[in-house]
Amino acid sequence: MSEETVSPKIQLNPENFTNRELSALEFNRRVLALAEEADVPLLERVKFLAIVASNLDEFFMVRVPSYHEKIKRGISTTRPDGYTPIQLLAEIHRQVHDILQRQRGAVQQTLLELEQHNIFIRRVEELPSHLREAVRAYFYEEIFPVLTPLAADHARPFPFISNLSLNLGVYVISEEHDRDGHYDPDDTDFVRIKVPEDMARLVSLDTVGNKYSTCYDCQDSFVWIEDLIADNLDLLFPGMKVLEVHPFRVVRDADIDYEHEIDAEELDDISEIIQAGLRGRKFGSVTRLSVPESISQRMLDRLIYELEVEKDRDVYVVGGALGSSALFQLYDLDRPALKYPAFVPRLADNLDLSEPGVLFDAIRERDILMHHPYESFLPVEEFFRLAARDPQVVAIKATLYRVGKNSPIVRALMEARDNDKQVAVLVELKARFDEENNLEWARSLEERGVHVTYGVEKLPVKTHAKIAMVVRKEGDGLRRYIHLGTGNYNASTARLYTDLGLLTDDKEIAEDATRLFNRLTGFAPRTTYKRLLVAPEYLHPTLVALVENEMRAAQAGKPARLIFKMNQLEEDVLIEKMYEASNAGVQIDLIIRGLCCLRPGIPGVSENIRVRSIIGRFLEHTRIYYFQNAPENQRLYAGSADLMRRNLYNRVETVFPILDPRLQRRVMRILATDLRSNHTTWALKPDGTYARIERGEDEPLIDSQMAYMQDSAGLDLMP
């Protein structure tokens, strides 16, 4: 391929580049739309409401803090979207407020509909007297001993409010100072009560009734624990009168700055860095204070002052219970009629795993492509399990990013070491919010004798690649079997996330895998690869060159097309290149689940670019890159990387070619199915907002995820 480069003719600016944070909020609006969809089963709607709440929590823990820090440091530089940090935080506040208002309306509507199916969240004060007495007994026996009211006065400082904690702010007055409701405000005292984090937010009335009373109609009925506590405060404050009580919830900066931590002289081990970061996470500055609509001005002013937040920037006044991510608890109810029908994935390529050892035979016969969750994750687990037990296997190497709590893959790696095989694993401790889990696994692996590394020598980046290699004695030599994926080695998420996985013994891919692991575990900064596109060194320039090649084909009068499927798009250079390619006549289709900073359909900029987003039962996680005029062995790729600056410049990523023509056709069918989807699919408009794709009157309904459940390759058509 020619090394000629073409200078971008279009500069990014606020007219053609959307702020990434605002685009992320647009994504949450699309998730929220599913919670408002009448055709979505009720408990699935509850789940989507909880997902929106959880996403916003993470948004304020990870994304918002960086702008707070820029303001503190007086940094006003902007990205191409043109927002200064102050302007952006103001816009975030406005948009999040709108999302929360809409979400609360959806919560209220959904709870009303759940009542028609005998699922209730009740108010304590509305319970019949016998059940209210039972709830009080439950409080006294099982909650009261755990609570610690903390007073804040001239002798006692305002207590620390931890991240994501739910609290009750209480004003009390001694009975002697209360004169029939008339009192001096100076005689009142403030107390904070933290709602116990290890107790369920929704207290089962069925459980309470069975233990402390009799209740025949309490199944699937609940009360909020904060409501229960508030209704029994007299037991906490004998001799005092409770004047007012209001819940409040805090979100803090929880993003660990590993590059900063690495500079700390007292920390010279990556596990110590992680532990220090985890300890510090709960003490970050407050980025969001949520309070109910009923809160008094006095209480609100006190919280704003003590928590050092800005009212118009950091405070969110909402209706209903705070922290609606707790609604996940309702989703766990055993009510299958209110959920999506059960789906059992099939085995890819008609694999037969009933006979031990057949998987390696199958891989030698052909490359095996798995489309999760429509096709089972079991072959991946079997790949590790078989490698651990096969006496001909001599070595296993793997990267682990998010593996989950009870990982059969990690246990297989430990079993392999018990069987005297060489096992080398790179465990990425810096996987955000999975650090503690990964640290525990890393220590367990080390205790079993596994060679565990935590990162690349002199390369302060995360290892996000999904790759494993098994080395096996066969005949008079060694054969390497490789697994490459777009998703994590996590059996739980493999049932919920859409991903591709490839099992192959292709010699050149195997050689690249060997080089990559040597790069990850040793000293090999000048490593090169034949087939794999590896970040941060090679992925970005190769993608740019492939886009430019497509551009030249269009300029030469050939049909030219790019089809990219990913989670997120934000990287400047590739967006500029796609704009330039669009102007050259390249047809560009982007299937992007989450944020997208590119704007399609702008005359003279992106007329030939279309962007769609599919939000459905499963979380779209696959990354696929198609270049129509590339050489056959570079035409179609899948891998671990989105087109984000962090993925392309600050992570080790692997993007792998789909070389088998049979599998190429399968992947192209997947892309074609996504491009035809007209159910729970949105189109990005030139102004950066999204519109639901509505099917025409005579157009058949195409639900891409439903199509994959029927045939994991999708519809029998090509893009």
XYZ file of C-alpha atoms in Angstrom:
719
model
C 0.000 0.000 0.000
C 1.283 3.456 -0.858
C 2.715 5.470 2.036
C 1.439 8.675 0.479
C -0.586 10.753 2.927
C -3.214 13.349 2.253
C -3.395 16.433 4.472
C -6.810 16.946 6.018
C -8.792 19.554 4.107
C -11.408 19.957 6.827
C -10.579 21.351 10.243
C -12.666 20.173 13.184
C -14.802 22.873 14.791
C -18.047 23.238 16.803
C -20.079 22.912 13.602
C -18.803 19.429 12.767
C -17.562 18.012 16.076
C -19.804 17.084 19.004
C -18.533 17.242 22.567
C -17.920 13.699 23.784
C -19.633 14.221 27.159
C -22.788 15.604 25.565
C -22.804 12.735 23.079
C -22.542 10.324 26.020
C -25.630 11.937 27.519
C -27.392 11.423 24.175
C -26.612 7.715 24.533
C -28.354 7.658 27.910
C -31.402 9.246 26.337
C -31.546 6.318 23.916
C -31.313 3.817 26.765
C -34.030 5.737 28.585
C -36.221 5.474 25.490
C -36.237 1.678 25.920
C -37.524 2.135 29.467
C -40.407 4.113 27.981
C -41.129 1.540 25.268
C -44.491 -0.174 25.812
C -43.328 -3.282 23.915
C -40.413 -3.848 26.299
C -41.320 -6.228 29.184
C -41.891 -4.374 32.457
C -38.950 -5.696 34.453
C -36.677 -5.110 31.474
C -37.862 -1.495 31.529
C -36.922 -1.405 35.211
C -33.475 -2.680 34.252
C -32.986 0.048 31.650
C -34.032 2.687 34.188
C -31.426 1.330 36.599
C -28.803 1.278 33.823
C -29.388 4.963 33.094
C -28.924 5.763 36.795
C -25.767 3.656 36.994
C -24.376 5.236 33.824
C -24.934 8.727 35.223
C -23.203 7.768 38.469
C -20.152 6.648 36.522
C -20.342 9.776 34.359
C -20.057 11.953 37.470
C -17.356 9.758 38.994
C -15.157 9.597 35.901
C -15.917 12.260 33.290
C -17.131 15.319 35.210
C -14.218 15.473 37.707
C -11.654 16.291 35.006
C -13.548 19.490 34.192
C -13.761 20.434 37.858
C -9.999 20.037 37.990
C -9.482 22.176 34.888
C -11.528 24.953 36.427
C -9.510 24.767 39.657
C -6.285 25.038 37.667
C -7.577 27.849 35.485
C -7.364 25.753 32.311
C -9.734 27.077 29.669
C -8.449 25.313 26.551
C -11.072 23.541 24.529
C -11.478 20.571 22.243
C -12.789 21.156 18.689
C -16.337 21.301 20.105
C -15.499 24.756 21.470
C -16.748 24.316 25.054
C -14.715 25.747 27.899
C -14.874 23.682 31.125
C -17.223 26.200 32.748
C -19.542 26.243 29.750
C -19.527 22.466 29.486
C -20.406 21.876 33.149
C -23.296 24.318 32.834
C -24.591 22.460 29.768
C -24.104 19.082 31.469
C -26.156 20.310 34.429
C -28.966 21.438 32.163
C -29.069 18.230 30.153
C -28.721 15.860 33.115
C -31.537 17.692 34.874
C -33.745 17.087 31.837
C -32.750 13.403 31.690
C -33.493 12.942 35.396
C -36.892 14.564 35.076
C -37.742 12.273 32.187
C -36.348 9.249 34.011
C -38.406 9.983 37.132
C -41.543 10.169 35.040
C -40.678 6.788 33.518
C -40.017 5.323 36.987
C -43.401 6.482 38.256
C -45.203 5.097 35.215
C -43.376 1.778 35.371
C -44.076 1.329 39.089
C -47.762 1.993 38.460
C -47.799 -0.710 35.791
C -45.935 -3.113 38.071
C -48.708 -2.717 40.632
C -51.059 -4.291 38.095
C -48.841 -7.381 38.402
C -48.805 -7.242 42.228
C -45.339 -5.759 42.561
C -45.378 -2.808 44.944
C -43.037 -0.285 46.513
C -45.097 1.074 49.397
C -44.731 4.016 51.748
C -44.308 2.975 55.403
C -46.894 5.498 56.598
C -49.500 3.918 54.305
C -49.091 0.368 55.647
C -51.850 -1.193 57.766
C -51.206 -0.886 61.490
C -50.192 -4.510 62.092
C -47.663 -4.430 59.271
C -46.336 -1.045 60.329
C -45.738 -2.498 63.790
C -43.903 -5.410 62.168
C -41.750 -3.005 60.183
C -40.952 -1.122 63.391
C -39.960 -4.366 65.093
C -37.768 -5.241 62.113
C -36.150 -1.808 62.305
C -35.466 -2.146 66.024
C -33.997 -5.639 65.770
C -32.097 -5.531 62.466
C -31.368 -1.932 61.462
C -31.280 0.149 64.636
C -28.111 -1.542 66.038
C -26.206 -0.753 62.835
C -27.045 2.948 62.596
C -24.662 5.602 63.868
C -26.180 9.083 64.070
C -23.408 11.667 63.759
C -24.142 15.119 65.122
C -22.492 18.178 63.617
C -22.157 21.157 65.947
C -19.546 23.536 67.331
C -17.724 20.622 68.972
C -18.153 17.975 66.288
C -17.246 18.512 62.624
C -19.562 17.687 59.763
C -19.080 13.962 59.040
C -17.422 12.736 55.866
C -19.962 11.653 53.241
C -18.612 8.748 51.199
C -19.030 8.207 47.474
C -22.422 6.880 46.328
C -23.681 6.837 49.898
C -27.310 7.484 50.728
C -27.811 9.560 53.860
C -30.510 11.139 55.938
C -30.085 14.705 57.074
C -32.056 15.325 60.257
C -32.814 18.441 62.251
C -33.793 17.770 65.887
C -34.552 19.880 68.933
C -34.705 18.965 72.596
C -38.227 18.654 73.928
C -37.596 21.401 76.472
C -36.806 23.910 73.696
C -39.855 23.014 71.623
C -42.832 25.073 72.700
C -45.807 23.624 70.818
C -44.016 23.918 67.500
C -42.426 27.270 68.293
C -38.679 27.258 68.722
C -35.527 29.251 68.146
C -33.675 27.897 65.066
C -30.429 28.316 66.997
C -31.622 25.623 69.396
C -31.886 23.004 66.629
C -29.205 20.442 65.886
C -28.143 18.710 62.694
C -27.537 14.966 62.564
C -26.462 12.800 59.670
C -27.465 9.136 59.430
C -25.816 6.957 56.815
C -28.049 4.312 55.287
C -26.189 0.981 55.678
C -24.568 0.044 52.373
C -24.611 -3.697 53.015
C -28.393 -3.822 53.390
C -30.872 -4.038 50.543
C -32.346 -0.668 49.557
C -35.710 -2.332 49.057
C -36.856 -4.114 52.218
C -39.100 -7.098 51.497
C -42.402 -6.817 53.353
C -42.879 -10.533 52.811
C -39.703 -11.247 54.773
C -40.591 -8.747 57.483
C -44.188 -9.963 57.749
C -43.245 -13.615 58.003
C -40.801 -12.903 60.806
C -42.531 -10.229 62.848
C -46.231 -10.511 61.977
C -48.568 -12.138 59.495
C -48.943 -10.891 55.955
C -50.754 -12.873 53.283
C -50.401 -10.442 50.401
C -46.863 -9.135 50.852
C -45.031 -11.176 48.256
C -43.095 -8.858 45.925
C -43.941 -5.857 48.100
C -41.211 -3.567 49.373
C -40.449 -0.346 51.214
C -37.398 1.851 50.722
C -35.013 1.386 53.632
C -34.540 5.146 54.023
C -38.304 5.540 54.370
C -38.306 2.850 57.028
C -35.494 4.554 58.956
C -37.123 7.978 58.711
C -40.384 6.598 60.085
C -38.673 5.291 63.238
C -36.318 8.115 64.143
C -37.957 8.551 67.541
C -36.139 5.386 68.624
C -32.822 7.043 67.761
C -33.494 10.350 69.507
C -35.254 9.853 72.856
C -35.884 13.188 74.526
C -35.633 15.000 71.202
C -38.178 16.009 68.617
C -37.474 15.370 64.939
C -38.247 18.571 63.058
C -37.371 17.452 59.537
C -35.631 14.607 57.750
C -34.486 14.505 54.135
C -32.398 11.970 52.194
C -29.402 13.107 50.185
C -26.919 11.274 48.007
C -23.382 12.147 46.995
C -21.235 11.206 43.992
C -17.509 11.892 44.235
C -14.538 11.903 41.901
C -13.607 8.209 41.733
C -11.216 8.215 38.794
C -7.740 7.040 39.728
C -4.958 8.973 38.015
C -2.470 6.135 37.603
C 0.126 8.222 35.802
C 0.159 10.662 38.715
C 0.270 7.853 41.258
C 3.197 6.215 39.504
C 5.298 9.293 40.266
C 4.789 8.856 43.998
C 8.165 7.922 45.490
C 6.714 5.804 48.270
C 4.942 3.500 45.807
C 7.215 1.299 43.743
C 4.925 -1.654 43.033
C 1.897 -1.550 40.739
C -0.255 -3.442 43.257
C 0.594 -0.805 45.874
C -0.394 1.891 43.393
C -3.745 0.206 42.836
C -4.395 -0.228 46.549
C -3.503 3.400 47.233
C -5.829 4.496 44.454
C -8.679 2.380 45.807
C -8.204 3.855 49.274
C -8.268 7.357 47.831
C -11.242 6.787 45.537
C -13.874 7.338 48.235
C -12.328 10.655 49.286
C -12.516 12.498 45.957
C -14.243 15.849 45.677
C -18.038 15.942 45.365
C -19.240 16.199 41.775
C -22.955 15.681 42.321
C -25.346 16.189 45.224
C -28.833 14.730 44.758
C -31.676 15.857 47.007
C -35.469 15.373 46.944
C -37.944 18.021 45.889
C -39.247 18.123 49.465
C -35.956 19.297 50.968
C -36.081 22.488 53.010
C -34.016 25.476 52.009
C -32.250 25.358 55.364
C -31.192 21.745 54.874
C -30.111 22.352 51.286
C -28.039 25.407 52.229
C -26.333 23.409 54.980
C -25.409 20.565 52.630
C -24.145 22.931 49.929
C -21.927 24.684 52.472
C -20.562 21.555 54.159
C -19.974 19.586 50.949
C -18.449 22.581 49.147
C -20.560 22.273 46.026
C -21.993 24.892 43.716
C -25.776 25.028 43.675
C -26.250 25.739 39.980
C -23.583 23.278 38.877
C -23.497 20.314 41.249
C -26.933 20.084 42.885
C -29.747 18.011 41.374
C -33.240 18.261 42.847
C -35.287 15.235 41.822
C -38.607 13.629 42.591
C -38.901 10.159 44.058
C -36.286 7.917 45.644
C -32.645 8.865 45.162
C -30.177 6.495 43.546
C -32.527 4.614 41.249
C -29.776 2.187 40.252
C -31.184 0.303 43.268
C -34.046 -0.728 40.985
C -31.778 -3.548 39.798
C -33.117 -5.317 42.904
C -36.597 -5.442 41.383
C -35.209 -6.920 38.188
C -33.954 -9.889 40.205
C -37.516 -10.941 41.016
C -38.439 -14.379 39.708
C -41.125 -13.133 37.351
C -40.197 -14.570 33.911
C -43.425 -13.343 32.319
C -42.237 -9.759 32.887
C -38.834 -10.302 31.263
C -37.510 -11.120 27.825
C -38.099 -14.784 26.919
C -35.211 -17.024 27.889
C -32.616 -17.465 25.160
C -30.189 -20.374 24.914
C -27.180 -19.722 22.644
C -26.108 -22.319 20.125
C -22.593 -23.660 19.577
C -20.695 -22.007 16.736
C -19.910 -23.973 13.591
C -21.833 -26.987 14.930
C -18.996 -27.705 17.331
C -19.294 -30.924 19.302
C -17.727 -30.435 22.717
C -19.054 -33.695 24.130
C -15.854 -35.551 23.211
C -12.763 -34.377 25.123
C -10.007 -32.894 23.026
C -11.951 -32.333 19.815
C -11.646 -28.544 19.954
C -8.004 -28.463 18.840
C -8.889 -30.836 15.971
C -11.701 -28.504 14.914
C -9.412 -25.425 14.974
C -6.826 -27.228 12.835
C -9.555 -28.007 10.333
C -10.860 -24.423 10.051
C -10.953 -21.040 11.758
C -13.911 -20.807 14.134
C -15.801 -17.528 14.536
C -18.161 -17.074 17.490
C -20.822 -14.377 17.647
C -21.652 -13.923 21.336
C -24.129 -14.041 23.021
C -26.016 -15.659 20.149
C -23.347 -18.341 20.093
C -22.139 -19.845 23.314
C -19.036 -18.756 25.219
C -18.467 -22.387 26.215
C -15.877 -23.052 23.448
C -13.722 -20.251 24.882
C -13.928 -21.753 28.369
C -13.246 -25.194 26.890
C -10.220 -23.767 25.056
C -8.641 -22.875 28.418
C -9.914 -25.946 30.264
C -8.667 -28.333 27.582
C -5.305 -26.559 27.485
C -4.989 -26.953 31.256
C -5.577 -30.715 31.119
C -4.109 -31.784 27.759
C -0.714 -33.423 28.414
C 0.528 -32.214 25.018
C 0.041 -28.537 25.928
C 3.268 -27.001 27.225
C 2.375 -23.309 27.641
C -0.565 -20.925 27.934
C -0.438 -17.144 27.676
C -3.345 -14.723 28.070
C -4.357 -11.132 28.767
C -7.044 -10.539 31.378
C -8.898 -7.211 31.573
C -12.313 -7.869 33.154
C -12.836 -11.511 34.103
C -15.582 -11.365 36.737
C -15.858 -12.722 40.248
C -16.035 -16.457 39.655
C -14.008 -16.986 36.527
C -13.725 -20.520 35.109
C -10.979 -19.234 32.805
C -8.794 -18.047 35.668
C -9.399 -21.309 37.498
C -8.329 -23.188 34.369
C -5.109 -21.165 34.275
C -4.397 -22.121 37.887
C -5.167 -25.749 37.115
C -2.751 -25.593 34.188
C 0.001 -24.447 36.523
C -0.862 -27.278 38.912
C -0.308 -29.576 35.925
C 3.213 -28.142 35.454
C 2.472 -26.134 32.334
C 4.085 -22.781 31.727
C 1.443 -20.126 32.306
C 2.023 -16.416 31.723
C -0.785 -13.920 32.272
C -0.937 -10.169 31.949
C -3.554 -8.967 34.434
C -4.593 -5.373 33.834
C -4.966 -3.956 37.327
C -5.963 -0.554 35.954
C -9.309 -1.769 34.564
C -11.543 0.955 36.006
C -13.794 -0.281 38.862
C -12.447 -3.816 38.442
C -9.096 -3.081 40.087
C -9.847 -4.848 43.351
C -11.230 -7.961 41.682
C -8.263 -8.157 39.290
C -5.806 -7.650 42.142
C -7.333 -10.599 44.003
C -7.098 -12.812 40.919
C -3.518 -11.712 40.257
C -2.470 -12.686 43.773
C -4.257 -16.030 43.513
C -2.513 -16.753 40.224
C 0.876 -15.801 41.639
C 0.331 -18.040 44.645
C -0.170 -20.966 42.254
C 3.071 -20.212 40.440
C 1.665 -18.420 37.402
C 3.923 -15.778 35.845
C 1.859 -12.617 36.308
C 2.776 -9.254 34.827
C 0.869 -6.011 35.141
C 1.874 -3.899 32.173
C 4.364 -3.151 29.461
C 7.912 -2.102 30.281
C 8.325 1.694 29.979
C 4.852 2.006 28.455
C 2.388 3.541 30.965
C -0.736 2.279 29.211
C -3.554 -0.128 29.929
C -3.491 -3.524 28.249
C -6.961 -3.801 26.756
C -6.151 -6.495 24.182
C -8.173 -9.725 24.279
C -5.822 -12.511 23.233
C -4.794 -15.960 24.416
C -2.280 -18.481 23.054
C -1.929 -22.199 23.706
C 1.319 -23.928 22.677
C 0.957 -27.653 22.028
C 3.365 -30.437 21.097
C 2.257 -32.097 17.879
C 4.323 -34.531 15.845
C 7.928 -33.383 15.899
C 7.175 -29.723 16.575
C 4.946 -27.157 18.259
C 1.625 -25.732 17.093
C 0.106 -22.535 18.466
C -3.628 -22.063 18.898
C -4.911 -18.518 19.275
C -8.078 -16.946 20.605
C -8.757 -13.301 19.733
C -11.837 -11.375 20.759
C -13.641 -8.075 20.816
C -14.843 -8.677 24.379
C -13.455 -9.726 27.746
C -12.763 -13.198 29.080
C -15.877 -12.934 31.208
C -18.534 -15.635 31.057
C -21.188 -13.387 32.629
C -20.898 -10.463 30.228
C -20.597 -12.917 27.317
C -24.298 -13.634 27.900
C -25.194 -9.935 27.734
C -22.689 -8.262 25.370
C -22.490 -8.782 21.627
C -18.926 -9.694 20.636
C -16.915 -11.666 18.115
C -14.332 -14.266 19.036
C -11.935 -16.086 16.700
C -10.175 -19.405 17.281
C -7.375 -20.006 14.780
C -4.038 -21.708 14.260
C -3.045 -19.416 11.368
C 0.744 -19.407 11.369
C 1.283 -15.687 10.827
C -1.307 -14.691 13.434
C 0.315 -17.179 15.828
C 3.745 -15.656 15.175
C 2.307 -12.196 15.819
C 0.740 -13.420 19.063
C 4.103 -14.767 20.185
C 5.755 -11.431 19.450
C 2.985 -9.549 21.236
C 3.307 -11.605 24.417
C 7.077 -11.138 24.335
C 6.438 -7.405 24.053
C 3.988 -7.505 26.956
C 6.130 -9.534 29.341
C 9.682 -8.668 28.323
C 11.804 -6.031 26.611
C 10.974 -5.728 22.913
C 10.062 -2.108 22.044
C 10.719 -2.551 18.304
C 8.390 -5.498 17.834
C 6.627 -5.605 14.463
C 3.677 -7.681 13.282
C 2.524 -9.232 10.027
C -1.200 -9.644 10.574
C -2.292 -8.055 13.851
C -2.827 -4.321 14.175
C -1.449 -3.500 17.601
C -1.869 -0.220 19.472
C -0.364 2.077 20.463
C 2.402 1.679 17.870
C 0.704 0.473 14.686
C -3.085 0.484 14.830
C -3.747 4.182 14.252
C -1.358 4.747 11.315
C -2.608 1.594 9.585
C -6.242 2.636 9.915
C -5.396 6.081 8.549
C -3.583 4.487 5.599
C -6.524 2.189 4.874
C -8.955 5.119 4.886
C -6.647 7.060 2.559
C -6.470 4.041 0.258
C -10.263 4.030 0.069
C -10.172 7.736 -0.701
C -7.773 7.224 -3.584
C -9.977 4.465 -4.968
C -12.966 6.817 -4.982
C -10.924 9.553 -6.662
C -9.977 7.001 -9.331
C -13.659 6.382 -10.034
C -13.981 3.047 -8.238
C -16.824 2.193 -5.835
C -15.434 2.881 -2.370
C -16.940 2.115 1.003
C -16.105 2.000 4.693
C -18.288 0.197 7.244
C -17.212 0.542 10.861
C -18.992 -0.903 13.869
C -17.827 0.136 17.336
C -18.848 1.351 20.764
C -17.563 4.925 20.523
C -15.935 7.338 18.051
C -13.975 10.383 19.158
C -10.413 10.408 17.734
C -9.731 13.616 15.789
C -7.480 12.438 12.951
C -9.715 9.565 11.867
C -12.782 11.816 11.991
C -10.960 14.325 9.774
C -9.958 11.511 7.432
C -13.525 10.258 7.206
C -14.721 13.771 6.388
C -12.099 13.973 3.691
C -13.035 10.520 2.388
C -16.695 11.537 2.289
C -15.825 14.535 0.142
C -13.834 12.221 -2.140
C -16.957 10.119 -2.698
C -16.392 7.264 -0.252
C -19.655 5.893 1.138
C -19.270 5.564 4.910
C -21.614 3.691 7.244
C -20.926 3.840 10.962
C -22.712 1.632 13.498
C -21.891 3.166 16.872
C -23.661 2.198 20.067
C -22.444 5.022 22.307
C -20.866 8.428 21.922
C -19.950 9.772 18.493
C -18.177 13.103 18.025
C -18.477 12.964 14.226
C -21.520 14.616 12.655
C -22.949 13.035 9.488
C -24.886 14.616 6.645
C -23.294 18.081 6.714
C -23.124 19.522 3.185
C -19.546 19.808 1.975
C -18.257 17.921 4.999
C -19.983 14.593 5.633
C -22.690 14.178 3.012
C -21.711 10.550 2.366
C -21.561 9.512 6.026
C -24.403 7.810 7.872
C -24.394 6.947 11.579
C -26.796 4.635 13.354
C -27.015 3.353 16.919
C -28.630 0.086 17.990
C -29.797 -0.182 21.600
C -31.553 -3.374 22.582
C -31.790 -6.420 24.809
C -28.045 -7.041 24.475
C -25.316 -4.440 24.806
C -23.678 -3.884 21.420
C -19.946 -4.318 22.035
C -18.516 -5.678 18.777
C -15.833 -3.762 16.844
C -15.619 -4.454 13.101
C -13.762 -2.459 10.414
C -14.383 -2.998 6.672
C -12.394 -1.381 3.831
C -13.819 -2.223 0.411
C -10.658 -1.607 -1.651
C -8.052 -2.933 0.745
C -6.079 -6.075 -0.122
C -8.039 -9.241 0.656
C -6.091 -9.898 3.863
C -6.692 -6.331 5.116
C -10.281 -5.866 4.037
C -12.051 -6.935 7.208
C -10.907 -6.595 10.803
C -12.362 -7.114 14.278
C -10.789 -6.357 17.620
C -10.658 -4.786 21.030
C -10.293 -1.114 20.043
C -12.793 1.662 19.553
C -11.732 4.734 17.593
C -10.985 6.745 20.723
C -7.809 8.579 21.621
C -7.421 6.424 24.723
C -7.664 3.193 22.694
C -5.386 4.285 19.889
C -2.701 6.101 21.886
C -2.900 4.942 25.513
C -3.757 1.251 25.414
C -2.377 -2.005 24.121
C -5.067 -3.175 21.700
C -5.244 -5.984 19.161
C -7.276 -5.741 15.972
C -7.175 -8.931 13.922
C -8.011 -9.741 10.277
C -10.797 -12.092 9.250
C -8.933 -14.111 6.613
C -11.209 -17.078 5.866
C -13.586 -16.132 2.976
C -16.328 -18.179 4.622
C -16.032 -16.127 7.823
C -15.719 -12.886 5.884
C -19.142 -13.546 4.396
C -20.539 -14.170 7.880
C -19.186 -10.893 9.224
C -20.449 -8.983 6.199
C -23.907 -10.435 6.844
C -23.699 -9.128 10.401
C -22.885 -5.651 9.119
C -25.671 -5.834 6.541
C -28.193 -6.886 9.187
C -27.221 -3.978 11.429
C -27.516 -1.552 8.526
C -31.044 -2.812 7.759
C -32.235 -2.775 11.380
C -35.281 -0.567 11.913
C -36.191 -1.607 15.458
C -34.759 0.198 18.512
C -32.333 1.833 16.098
C -31.493 5.520 15.969
C -29.941 7.714 13.271
C -27.538 10.506 14.175
C -28.550 13.879 12.753
C -26.200 16.674 11.607
C -26.864 18.640 14.817
C -25.538 15.838 17.049
C -28.939 14.587 18.245
C -30.572 11.265 17.391
C -33.902 10.355 15.825
C -35.595 6.975 16.084
C -35.588 5.139 12.743
C -39.192 4.471 11.795
C -39.893 1.753 9.247
C -41.931 2.555 6.174
C -45.513 1.439 5.774
C -44.579 -1.431 3.456
C -41.161 -2.056 5.002
C -40.682 -5.294 6.961
C -39.727 -5.075 10.630
C -36.049 -5.902 11.055
C -34.805 -6.337 14.604
C -31.114 -7.131 14.212
C -30.753 -8.746 17.624
C -33.815 -10.911 17.066
C -32.405 -11.888 13.677
C -29.160 -13.032 15.329
C -31.084 -15.077 17.890
C -32.628 -16.942 14.962
C -29.406 -17.105 12.908
C -26.172 -15.855 14.471
C -24.960 -14.648 11.052
C -28.019 -12.430 10.675
C -30.068 -11.917 7.549
C -28.981 -13.553 4.310
C -27.960 -10.363 2.519
C -24.824 -8.339 1.890
C -24.259 -4.615 2.425
